[in-house]
PDB file of C-alpha atoms in Angstrom:
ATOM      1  CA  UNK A1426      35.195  43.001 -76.731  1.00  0.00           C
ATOM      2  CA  UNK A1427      32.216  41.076 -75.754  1.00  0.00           C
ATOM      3  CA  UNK A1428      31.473  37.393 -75.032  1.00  0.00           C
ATOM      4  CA  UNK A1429      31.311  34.708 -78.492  1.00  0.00           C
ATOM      5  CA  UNK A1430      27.833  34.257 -78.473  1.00  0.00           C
ATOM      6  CA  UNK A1431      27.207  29.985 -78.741  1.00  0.00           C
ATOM      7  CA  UNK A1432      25.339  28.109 -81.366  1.00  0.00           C
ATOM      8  CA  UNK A1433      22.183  26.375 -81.080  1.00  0.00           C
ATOM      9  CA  UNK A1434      24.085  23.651 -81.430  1.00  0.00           C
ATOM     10  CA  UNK A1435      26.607  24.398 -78.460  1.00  0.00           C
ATOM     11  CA  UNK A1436      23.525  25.752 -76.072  1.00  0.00           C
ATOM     12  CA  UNK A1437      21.670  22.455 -76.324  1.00  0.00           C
ATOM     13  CA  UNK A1438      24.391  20.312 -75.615  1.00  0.00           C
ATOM     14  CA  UNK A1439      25.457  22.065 -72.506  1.00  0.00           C
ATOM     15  CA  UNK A1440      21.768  23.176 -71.828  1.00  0.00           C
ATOM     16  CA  UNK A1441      21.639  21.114 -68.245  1.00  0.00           C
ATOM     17  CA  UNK A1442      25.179  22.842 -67.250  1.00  0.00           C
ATOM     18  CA  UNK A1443      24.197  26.011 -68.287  1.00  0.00           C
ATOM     19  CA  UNK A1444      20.745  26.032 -66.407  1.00  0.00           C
ATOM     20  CA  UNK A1445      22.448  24.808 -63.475  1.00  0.00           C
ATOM     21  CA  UNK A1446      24.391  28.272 -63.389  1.00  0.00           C
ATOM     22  CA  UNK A1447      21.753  30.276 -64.182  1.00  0.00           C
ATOM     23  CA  UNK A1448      19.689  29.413 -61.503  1.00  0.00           C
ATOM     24  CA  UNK A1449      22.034  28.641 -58.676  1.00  0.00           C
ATOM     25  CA  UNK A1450      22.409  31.794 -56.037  1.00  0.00           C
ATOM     26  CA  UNK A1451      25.733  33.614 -56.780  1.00  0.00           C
ATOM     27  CA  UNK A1452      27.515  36.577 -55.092  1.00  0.00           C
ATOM     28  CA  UNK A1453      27.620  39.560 -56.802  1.00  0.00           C
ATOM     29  CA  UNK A1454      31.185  39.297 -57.976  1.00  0.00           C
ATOM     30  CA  UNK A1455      30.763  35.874 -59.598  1.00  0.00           C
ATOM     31  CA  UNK A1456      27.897  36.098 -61.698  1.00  0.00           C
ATOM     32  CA  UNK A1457      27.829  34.662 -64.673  1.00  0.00           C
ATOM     33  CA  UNK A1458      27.830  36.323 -68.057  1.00  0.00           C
ATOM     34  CA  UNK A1459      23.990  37.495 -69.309  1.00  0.00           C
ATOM     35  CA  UNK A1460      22.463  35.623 -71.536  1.00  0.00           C
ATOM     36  CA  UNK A1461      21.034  36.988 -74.578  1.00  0.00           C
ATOM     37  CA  UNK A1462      17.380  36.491 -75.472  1.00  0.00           C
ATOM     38  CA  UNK A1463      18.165  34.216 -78.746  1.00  0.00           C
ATOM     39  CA  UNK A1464      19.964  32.517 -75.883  1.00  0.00           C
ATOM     40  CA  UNK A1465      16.736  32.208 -73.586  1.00  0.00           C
ATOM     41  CA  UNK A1466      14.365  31.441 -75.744  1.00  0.00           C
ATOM     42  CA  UNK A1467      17.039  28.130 -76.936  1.00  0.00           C
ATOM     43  CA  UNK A1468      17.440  27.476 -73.387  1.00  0.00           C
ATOM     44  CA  UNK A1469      13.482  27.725 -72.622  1.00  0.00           C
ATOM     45  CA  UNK A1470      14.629  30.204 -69.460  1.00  0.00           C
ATOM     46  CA  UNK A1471      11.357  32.263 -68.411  1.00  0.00           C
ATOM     47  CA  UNK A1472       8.865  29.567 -69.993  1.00  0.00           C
ATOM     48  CA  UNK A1473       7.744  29.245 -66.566  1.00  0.00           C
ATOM     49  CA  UNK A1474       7.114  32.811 -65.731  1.00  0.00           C
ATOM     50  CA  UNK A1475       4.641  36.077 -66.496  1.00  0.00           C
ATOM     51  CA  UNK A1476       6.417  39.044 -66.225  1.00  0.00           C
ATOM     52  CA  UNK A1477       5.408  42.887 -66.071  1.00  0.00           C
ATOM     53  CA  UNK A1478       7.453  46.370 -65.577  1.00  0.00           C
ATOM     54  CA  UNK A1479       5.907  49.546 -65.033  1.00  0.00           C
ATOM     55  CA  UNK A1480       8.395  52.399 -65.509  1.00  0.00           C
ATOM     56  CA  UNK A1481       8.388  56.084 -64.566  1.00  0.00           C
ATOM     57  CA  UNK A1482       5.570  55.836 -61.990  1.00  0.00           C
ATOM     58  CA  UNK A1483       4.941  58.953 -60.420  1.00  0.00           C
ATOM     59  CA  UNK A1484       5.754  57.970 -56.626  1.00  0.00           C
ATOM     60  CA  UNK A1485       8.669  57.211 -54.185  1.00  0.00           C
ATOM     61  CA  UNK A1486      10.519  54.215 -54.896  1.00  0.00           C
ATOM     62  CA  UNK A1487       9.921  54.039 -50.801  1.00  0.00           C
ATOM     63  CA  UNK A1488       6.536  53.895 -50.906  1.00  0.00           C
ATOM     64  CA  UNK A1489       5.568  51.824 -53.808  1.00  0.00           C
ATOM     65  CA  UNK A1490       8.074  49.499 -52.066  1.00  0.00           C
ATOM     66  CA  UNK A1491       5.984  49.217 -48.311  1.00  0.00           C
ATOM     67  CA  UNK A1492       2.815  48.492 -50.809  1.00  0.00           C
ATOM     68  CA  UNK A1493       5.251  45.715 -52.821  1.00  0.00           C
ATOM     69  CA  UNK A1494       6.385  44.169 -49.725  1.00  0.00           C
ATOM     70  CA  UNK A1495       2.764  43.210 -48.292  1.00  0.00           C
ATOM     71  CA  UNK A1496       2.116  41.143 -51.642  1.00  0.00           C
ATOM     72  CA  UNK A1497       5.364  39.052 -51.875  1.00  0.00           C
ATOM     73  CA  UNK A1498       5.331  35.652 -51.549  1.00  0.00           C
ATOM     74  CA  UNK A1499       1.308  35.332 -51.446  1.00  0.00           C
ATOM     75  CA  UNK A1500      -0.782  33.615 -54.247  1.00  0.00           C
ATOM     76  CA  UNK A1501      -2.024  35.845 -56.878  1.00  0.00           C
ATOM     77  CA  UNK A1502      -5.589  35.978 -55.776  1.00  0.00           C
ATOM     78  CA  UNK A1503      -4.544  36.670 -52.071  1.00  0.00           C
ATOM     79  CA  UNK A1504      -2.068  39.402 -53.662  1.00  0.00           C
ATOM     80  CA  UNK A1505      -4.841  41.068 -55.570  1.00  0.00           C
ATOM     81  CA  UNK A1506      -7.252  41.089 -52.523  1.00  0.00           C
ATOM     82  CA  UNK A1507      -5.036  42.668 -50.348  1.00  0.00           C
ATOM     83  CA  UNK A1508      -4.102  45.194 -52.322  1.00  0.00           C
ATOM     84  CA  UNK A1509      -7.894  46.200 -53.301  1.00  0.00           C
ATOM     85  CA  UNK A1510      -8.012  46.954 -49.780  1.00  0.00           C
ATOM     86  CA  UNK A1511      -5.159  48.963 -49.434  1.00  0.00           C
ATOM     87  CA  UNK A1512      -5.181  52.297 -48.643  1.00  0.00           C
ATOM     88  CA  UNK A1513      -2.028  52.761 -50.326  1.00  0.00           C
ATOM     89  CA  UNK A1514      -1.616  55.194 -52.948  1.00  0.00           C
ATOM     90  CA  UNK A1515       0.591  52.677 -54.769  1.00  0.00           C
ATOM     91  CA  UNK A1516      -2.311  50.318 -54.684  1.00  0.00           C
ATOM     92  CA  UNK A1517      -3.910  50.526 -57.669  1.00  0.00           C
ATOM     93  CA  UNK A1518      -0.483  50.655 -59.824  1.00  0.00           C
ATOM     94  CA  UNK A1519       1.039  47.413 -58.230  1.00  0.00           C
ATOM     95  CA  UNK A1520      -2.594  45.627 -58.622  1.00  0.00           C
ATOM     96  CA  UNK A1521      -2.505  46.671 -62.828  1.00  0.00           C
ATOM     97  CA  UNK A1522       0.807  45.365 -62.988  1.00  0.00           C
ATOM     98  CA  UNK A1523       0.232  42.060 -61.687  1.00  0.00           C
ATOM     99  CA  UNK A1524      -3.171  41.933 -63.313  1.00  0.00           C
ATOM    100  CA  UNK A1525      -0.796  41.973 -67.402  1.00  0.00           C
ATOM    101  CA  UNK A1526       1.990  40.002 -65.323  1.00  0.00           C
ATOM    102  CA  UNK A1527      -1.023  37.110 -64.971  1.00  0.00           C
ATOM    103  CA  UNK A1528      -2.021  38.102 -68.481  1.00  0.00           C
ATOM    104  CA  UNK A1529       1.485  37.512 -69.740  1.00  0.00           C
ATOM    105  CA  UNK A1530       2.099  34.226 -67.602  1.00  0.00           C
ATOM    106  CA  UNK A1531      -1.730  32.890 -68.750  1.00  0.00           C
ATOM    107  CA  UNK A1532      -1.404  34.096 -72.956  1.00  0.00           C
ATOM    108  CA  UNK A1533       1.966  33.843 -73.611  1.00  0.00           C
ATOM    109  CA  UNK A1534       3.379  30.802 -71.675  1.00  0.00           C
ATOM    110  CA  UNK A1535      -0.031  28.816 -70.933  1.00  0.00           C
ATOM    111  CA  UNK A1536      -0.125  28.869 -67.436  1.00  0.00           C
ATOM    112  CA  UNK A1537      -2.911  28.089 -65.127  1.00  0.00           C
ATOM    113  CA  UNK A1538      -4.026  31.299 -63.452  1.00  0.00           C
ATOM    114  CA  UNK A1539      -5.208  29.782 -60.196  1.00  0.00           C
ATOM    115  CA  UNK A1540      -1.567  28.006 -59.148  1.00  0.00           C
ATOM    116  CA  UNK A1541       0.088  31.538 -60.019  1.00  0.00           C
ATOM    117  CA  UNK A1542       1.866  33.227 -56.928  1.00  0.00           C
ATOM    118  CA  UNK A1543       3.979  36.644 -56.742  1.00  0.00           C
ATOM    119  CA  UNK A1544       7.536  35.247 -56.650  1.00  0.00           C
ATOM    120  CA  UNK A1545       9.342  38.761 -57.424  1.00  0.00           C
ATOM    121  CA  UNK A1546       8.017  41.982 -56.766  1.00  0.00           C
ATOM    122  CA  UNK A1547      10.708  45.306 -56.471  1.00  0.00           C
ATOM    123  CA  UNK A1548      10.689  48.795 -56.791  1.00  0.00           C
ATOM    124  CA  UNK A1549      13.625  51.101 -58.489  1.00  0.00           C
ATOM    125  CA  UNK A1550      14.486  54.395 -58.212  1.00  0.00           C
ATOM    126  CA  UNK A1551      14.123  56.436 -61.961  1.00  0.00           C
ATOM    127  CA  UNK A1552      14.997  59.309 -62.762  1.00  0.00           C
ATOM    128  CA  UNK A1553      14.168  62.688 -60.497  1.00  0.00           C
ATOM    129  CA  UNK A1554      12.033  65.617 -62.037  1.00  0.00           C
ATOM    130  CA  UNK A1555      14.435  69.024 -60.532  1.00  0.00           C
ATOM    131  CA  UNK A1556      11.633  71.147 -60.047  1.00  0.00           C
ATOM    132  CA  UNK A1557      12.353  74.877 -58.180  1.00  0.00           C
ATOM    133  CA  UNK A1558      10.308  76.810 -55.398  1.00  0.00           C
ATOM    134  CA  UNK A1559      10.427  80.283 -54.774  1.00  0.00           C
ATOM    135  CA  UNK A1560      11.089  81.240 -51.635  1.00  0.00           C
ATOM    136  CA  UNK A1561      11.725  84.642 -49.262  1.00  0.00           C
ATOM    137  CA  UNK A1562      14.083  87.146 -50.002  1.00  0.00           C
ATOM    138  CA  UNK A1563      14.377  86.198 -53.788  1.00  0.00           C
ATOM    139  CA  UNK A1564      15.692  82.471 -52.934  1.00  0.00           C
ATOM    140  CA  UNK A1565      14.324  79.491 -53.896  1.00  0.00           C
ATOM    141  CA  UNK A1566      14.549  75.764 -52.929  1.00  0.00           C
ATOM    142  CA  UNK A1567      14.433  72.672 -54.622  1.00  0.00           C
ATOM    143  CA  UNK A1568      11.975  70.268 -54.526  1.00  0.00           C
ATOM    144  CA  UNK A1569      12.795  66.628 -56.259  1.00  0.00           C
ATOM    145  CA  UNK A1570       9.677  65.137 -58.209  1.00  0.00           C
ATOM    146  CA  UNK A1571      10.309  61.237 -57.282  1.00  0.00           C
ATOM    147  CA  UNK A1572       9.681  58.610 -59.582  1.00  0.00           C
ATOM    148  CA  UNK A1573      10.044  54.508 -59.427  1.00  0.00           C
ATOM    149  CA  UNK A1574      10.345  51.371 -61.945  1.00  0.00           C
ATOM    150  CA  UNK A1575       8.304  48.433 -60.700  1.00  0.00           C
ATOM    151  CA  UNK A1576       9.033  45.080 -61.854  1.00  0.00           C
ATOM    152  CA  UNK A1577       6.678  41.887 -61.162  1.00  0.00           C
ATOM    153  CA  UNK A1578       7.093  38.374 -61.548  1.00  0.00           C
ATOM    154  CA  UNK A1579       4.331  35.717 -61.110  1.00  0.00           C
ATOM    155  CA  UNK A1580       5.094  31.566 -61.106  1.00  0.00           C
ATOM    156  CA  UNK A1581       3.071  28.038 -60.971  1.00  0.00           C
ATOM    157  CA  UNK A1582       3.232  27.022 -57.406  1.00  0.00           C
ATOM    158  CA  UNK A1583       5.290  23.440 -57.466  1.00  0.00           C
TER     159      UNK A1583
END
């Protein structure tokens, strides 16, 4: 069975508790329950974010991750300059998906674009395309088509 999801009622008046959880650093053992999105948007959790995911990106998970480690941590228009000048085949794809996760932080929670920083950036394996070579002597071998989930996350610098 799953979890009794709270009221309004409930969420508000253990709001500060609950946020206190949320954000506090836990091991993977003890984390707490997910939160539903009625239960987010009640809570105001992610009010202070843009987010953006890219899925099924034609690449390595490896190498869209060397291209997603340069830009962590740096303010958005640092991130975006570095990575016009990559030569990074991942480049481009990591640059359009913090362009909509500015878009989304600017439009939807009425941020201001110039105190925006990359505060998450990852790459995920997806699923593998089992493709087939042929090879000598009536073998063949088989050659995995890689592809990657990218997730970004851009904040208001304190």
């Amino acid at each position: 069975m799953g979890k009794k999801a709270m009221s309004k009622q409930e969420l508000l008046d253990k709001r500060e508790e609950i946020l206190a959880d949320y954000h506090k650093i836990q091991k993977r053992s003890q984390k707490m329950p997910v939160l539903t999105k009625k239960e987010k948007k009640i809570l105001g959790i992610g009010k202070d974010e843009g987010r953006a995911t890219q899925s099924h990106v034609r690449m390595a998970t490896s190498k869209a991750a060397l291209v997603c480690d340069l830009v962590r941590g740096k303010d958005l228009a640092e991130a975006k300059a570095i990575l016009t000048y990559t030569n990074r085949a991942a480049a481009p794809v990591v640059l359009k998906l913090l362009n909509s996760a500015e878009a989304n932080a600017v439009n939807n929670n009425g941020l201001d674009s110039n105190q925006l920083y990359v505060a998450e950036i990852s790459a995920r394996p997806g699923p593998i395309l089992k493709r087939w070579k042929a090879m000598g002597k009536g073998s063949a071998s088989r050659i995995n088509k890689r592809t990657c989930h990218i997730t970004a996350v851009v904040r208001e610098r304190a």
